[in-house]
XYZ file of C-alpha atoms in Angstrom:
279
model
C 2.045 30.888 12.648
C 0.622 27.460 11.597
C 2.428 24.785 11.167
C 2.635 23.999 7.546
C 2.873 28.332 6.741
C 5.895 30.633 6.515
C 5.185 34.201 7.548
C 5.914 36.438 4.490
C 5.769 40.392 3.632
C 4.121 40.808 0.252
C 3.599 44.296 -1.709
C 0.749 45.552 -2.629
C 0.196 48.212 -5.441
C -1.555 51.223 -3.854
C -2.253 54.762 -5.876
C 1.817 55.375 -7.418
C 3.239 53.226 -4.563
C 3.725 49.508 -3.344
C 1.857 49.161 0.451
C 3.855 46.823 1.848
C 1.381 43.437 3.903
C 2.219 41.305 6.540
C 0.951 37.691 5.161
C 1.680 33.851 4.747
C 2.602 31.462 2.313
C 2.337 27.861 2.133
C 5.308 25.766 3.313
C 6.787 23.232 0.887
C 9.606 20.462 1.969
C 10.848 17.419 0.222
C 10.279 14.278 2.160
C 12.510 11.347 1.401
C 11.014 8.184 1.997
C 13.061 4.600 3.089
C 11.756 1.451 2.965
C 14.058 -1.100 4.642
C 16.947 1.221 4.515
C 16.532 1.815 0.966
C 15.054 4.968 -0.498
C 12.268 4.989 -2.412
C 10.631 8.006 -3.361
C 11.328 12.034 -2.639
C 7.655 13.626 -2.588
C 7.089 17.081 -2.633
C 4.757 18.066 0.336
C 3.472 20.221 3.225
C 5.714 19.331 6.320
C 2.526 18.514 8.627
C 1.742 14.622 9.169
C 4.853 13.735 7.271
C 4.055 9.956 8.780
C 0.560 9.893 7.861
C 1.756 10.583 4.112
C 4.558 7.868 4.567
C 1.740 5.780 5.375
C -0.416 5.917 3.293
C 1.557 6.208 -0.034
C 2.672 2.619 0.962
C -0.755 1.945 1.401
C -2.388 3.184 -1.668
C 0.963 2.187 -3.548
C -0.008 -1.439 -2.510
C 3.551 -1.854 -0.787
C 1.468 -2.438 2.538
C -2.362 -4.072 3.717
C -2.628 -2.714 7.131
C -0.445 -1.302 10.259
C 0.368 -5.151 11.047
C 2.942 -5.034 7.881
C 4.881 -2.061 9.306
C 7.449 -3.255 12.400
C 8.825 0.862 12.916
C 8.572 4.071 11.617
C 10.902 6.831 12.425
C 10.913 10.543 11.242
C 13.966 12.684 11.037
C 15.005 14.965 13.712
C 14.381 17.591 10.895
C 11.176 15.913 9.595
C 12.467 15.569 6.117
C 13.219 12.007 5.946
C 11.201 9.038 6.812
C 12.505 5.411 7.685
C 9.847 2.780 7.326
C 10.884 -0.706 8.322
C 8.950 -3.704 7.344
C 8.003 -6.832 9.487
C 9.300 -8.929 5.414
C 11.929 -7.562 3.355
C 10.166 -9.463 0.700
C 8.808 -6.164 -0.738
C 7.826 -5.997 -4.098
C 10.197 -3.805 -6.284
C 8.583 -0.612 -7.523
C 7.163 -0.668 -11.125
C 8.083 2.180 -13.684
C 7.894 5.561 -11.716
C 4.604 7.379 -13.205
C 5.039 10.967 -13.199
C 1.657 12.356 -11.952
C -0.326 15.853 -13.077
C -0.076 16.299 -9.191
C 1.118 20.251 -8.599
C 3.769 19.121 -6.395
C 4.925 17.058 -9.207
C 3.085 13.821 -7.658
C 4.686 10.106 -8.653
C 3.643 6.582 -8.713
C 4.015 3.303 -8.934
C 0.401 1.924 -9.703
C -0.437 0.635 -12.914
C -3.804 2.399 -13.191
C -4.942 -0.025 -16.707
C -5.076 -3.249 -14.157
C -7.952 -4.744 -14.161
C -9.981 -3.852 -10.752
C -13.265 -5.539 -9.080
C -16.172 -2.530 -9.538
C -16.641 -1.210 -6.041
C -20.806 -2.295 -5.213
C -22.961 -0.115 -4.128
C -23.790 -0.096 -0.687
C -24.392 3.530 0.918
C -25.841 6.065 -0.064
C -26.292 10.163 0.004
C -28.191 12.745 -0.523
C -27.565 15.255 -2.712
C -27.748 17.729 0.158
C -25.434 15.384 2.371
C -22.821 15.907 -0.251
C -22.735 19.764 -0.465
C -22.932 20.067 3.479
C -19.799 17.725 4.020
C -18.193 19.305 1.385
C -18.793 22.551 3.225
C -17.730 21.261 6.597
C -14.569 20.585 5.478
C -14.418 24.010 3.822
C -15.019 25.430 7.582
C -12.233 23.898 9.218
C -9.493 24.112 7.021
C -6.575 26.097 8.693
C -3.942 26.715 5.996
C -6.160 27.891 3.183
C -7.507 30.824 4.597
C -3.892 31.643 6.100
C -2.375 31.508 3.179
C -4.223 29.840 0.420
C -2.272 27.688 -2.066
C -2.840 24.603 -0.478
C -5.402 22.206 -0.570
C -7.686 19.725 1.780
C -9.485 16.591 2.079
C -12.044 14.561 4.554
C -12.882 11.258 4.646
C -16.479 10.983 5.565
C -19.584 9.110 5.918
C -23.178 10.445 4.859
C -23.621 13.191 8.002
C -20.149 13.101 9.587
C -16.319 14.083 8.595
C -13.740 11.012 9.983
C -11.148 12.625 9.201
C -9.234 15.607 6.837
C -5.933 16.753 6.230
C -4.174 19.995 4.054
C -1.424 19.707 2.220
C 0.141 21.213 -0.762
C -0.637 18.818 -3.520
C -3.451 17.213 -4.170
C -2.864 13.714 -4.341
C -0.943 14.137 -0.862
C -4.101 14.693 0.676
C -5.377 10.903 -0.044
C -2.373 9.655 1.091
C -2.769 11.515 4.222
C -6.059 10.578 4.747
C -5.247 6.521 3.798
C -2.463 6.976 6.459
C -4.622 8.401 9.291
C -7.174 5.652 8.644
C -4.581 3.455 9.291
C -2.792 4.870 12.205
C -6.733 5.424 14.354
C -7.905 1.956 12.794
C -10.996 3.719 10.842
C -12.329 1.927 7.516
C -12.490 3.443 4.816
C -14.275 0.901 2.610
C -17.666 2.555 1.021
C -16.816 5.844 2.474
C -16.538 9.236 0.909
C -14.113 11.909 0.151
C -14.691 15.344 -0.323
C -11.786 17.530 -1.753
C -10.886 20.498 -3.021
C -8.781 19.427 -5.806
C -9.212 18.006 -9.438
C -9.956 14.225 -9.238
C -7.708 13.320 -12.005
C -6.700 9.642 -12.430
C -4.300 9.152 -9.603
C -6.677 10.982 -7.387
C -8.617 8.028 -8.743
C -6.547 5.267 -8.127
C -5.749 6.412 -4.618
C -9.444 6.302 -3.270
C -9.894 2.788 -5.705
C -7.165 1.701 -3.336
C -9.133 2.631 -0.242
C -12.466 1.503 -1.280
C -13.946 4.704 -1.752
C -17.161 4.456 -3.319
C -18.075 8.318 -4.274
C -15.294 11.392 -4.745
C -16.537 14.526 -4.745
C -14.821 17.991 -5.671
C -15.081 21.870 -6.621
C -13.329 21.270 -9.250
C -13.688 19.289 -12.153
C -12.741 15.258 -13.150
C -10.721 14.455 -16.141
C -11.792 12.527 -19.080
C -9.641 10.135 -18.240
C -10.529 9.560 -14.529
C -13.958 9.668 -16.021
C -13.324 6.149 -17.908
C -11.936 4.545 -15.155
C -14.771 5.326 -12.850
C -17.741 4.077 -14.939
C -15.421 0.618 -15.532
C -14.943 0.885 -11.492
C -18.457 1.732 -10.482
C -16.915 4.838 -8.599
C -19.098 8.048 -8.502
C -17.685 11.314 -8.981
C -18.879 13.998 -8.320
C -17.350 17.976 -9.295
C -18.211 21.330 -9.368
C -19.981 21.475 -6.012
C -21.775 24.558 -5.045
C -24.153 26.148 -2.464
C -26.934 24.656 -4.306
C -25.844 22.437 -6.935
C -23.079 19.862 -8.196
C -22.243 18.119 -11.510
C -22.728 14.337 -11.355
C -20.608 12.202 -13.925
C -20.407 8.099 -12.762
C -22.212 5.998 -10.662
C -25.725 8.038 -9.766
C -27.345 5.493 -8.059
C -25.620 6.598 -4.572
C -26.597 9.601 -4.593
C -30.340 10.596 -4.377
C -32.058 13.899 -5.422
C -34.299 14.084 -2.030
C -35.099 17.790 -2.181
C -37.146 18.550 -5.408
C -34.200 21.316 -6.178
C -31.388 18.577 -7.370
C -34.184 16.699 -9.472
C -32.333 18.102 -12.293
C -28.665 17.901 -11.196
C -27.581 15.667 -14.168
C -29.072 18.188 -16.686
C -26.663 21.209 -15.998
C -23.785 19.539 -17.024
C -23.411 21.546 -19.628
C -23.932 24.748 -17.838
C -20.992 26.834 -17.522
C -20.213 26.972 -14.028
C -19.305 29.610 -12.041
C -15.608 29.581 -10.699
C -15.732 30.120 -6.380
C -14.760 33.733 -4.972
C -11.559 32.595 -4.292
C -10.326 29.387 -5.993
C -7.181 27.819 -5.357
């Protein structure tokens, strides 16, 4: 079995009777995080790269810049906890907690209604570059088609992936992704991200934090991570299919080469078609 999946026998209704199936389910753990020797947050996650997350919640938190801020980092014997100790103990105290819509019951710390520079537009894509890394991070995700119930990430550039992760709640995935970049020295400035989840505002905020200029998902944006990305210059991107995507912020990254996406903008208000086996 994966790591990050719990074996599981599930019933399944057949004719009169129950059939019983040999399956998975996803793995969920609490991970306490110390900063210092002082705990700062519990987050509900998928025990895999438990120091990546640690990472990169500091990171996209704003508690830390690069790996030069962190002197150690130790993870429990039982991977639950993990001790982060500073090079200053002049950290900045937390601001009000922020319960997030995160389905691991997600939390932070940044104030989302600062004022932020608009990321510029540098790079661009295709409209076909977009669906195929979306796609080649639906290829090589391990837990979802174990067990579903989980979801996954990739930091990429126009043809390539840099780097994904899985875990359990959406917003977990950035953080994973901010604290691999960190850890393998990649930048992440005028990159991409490709995800399965909802890009709601603290999906948002997190790739704001890592200079992220477009976001694109299966799912859908909210109206509120909507606002922020036209004030930001971020482009989202959601409801990406074989052969078409809904484009909200920001088009001037992404450009219609084939003939087919001409018209991308227009089926907004389609009703779209939900995939074959959504999370």
């Amino acid at each position: 079995m994966l790591p990050g999946a719990q074996p599981i026998v599930y019933l399944m209704p057949q004719a009169e009777d129950w059939s019983p199936v040999d399956g998975a389910v996803i793995e969920e753990t609490a991970v306490c995080l110390f900063v210092n020797g002082r705990e700062m947050v519990t987050l509900m996650a998928s025990p895999i790269e438990v120091e990546a997350l640690a990472l990169g919640f500091l990171y996209t938190e704003g508690f830390i810049h690069s790996m030069d801020d962190v002197a150690a980092l130790e993870l429990s014997r039982q991977g639950a906890c993990v001790d982060v100790w500073l090079h200053s103990d002049d950290m900045p105290q937390p601001r009000r907690v922020i319960r997030t819509s995160g389905c691991s019951g997600g939390v932070t710390f940044d104030d989302l209604t600062a004022a932020r520079e608009p990321t510029p537009v540098r790079a661009t894509l295709t409209a076909q570059q977009v669906i195929d890394r979306y796609f080649d991070l639906r290829s090589i995700e391990q837990l979802y088609p174990l067990a579903r119930g989980v979801h996954g990430s990739a930091l990429c550039t126009a043809d390539d992936l840099l780097l994904w992760t899985e875990d359990v709640g959406r917003h977990n995935t950035l953080d994973k992704l901010a604290g691999k970049a960190l850890q393998q020295h990649i930048p992440t400035g005028d990159r991409a991200i490709v995800t399965t989840g909802r890009i709601s505002s603290e999906m948002l905020g997190k790739a704001a934090k890592l200079g992220v200029s477009v976001i694109a998902s299966r799912t859908s944006p909210t109206h509120r991570s909507v606002a922020l990305a036209h004030a930001w210059n971020i482009t989202i991107i959601g409801y990406i299919r074989r052969d078409s995507f809904r484009l909200y912020t920001a088009p001037s990254r992404i450009v219609p080469a084939d003939p087919a996406f001409a018209a991308i903008a227009a089926t907004q208000a389609a009703p779209s078609q939900p995939d074959p086996a959504p999370k």
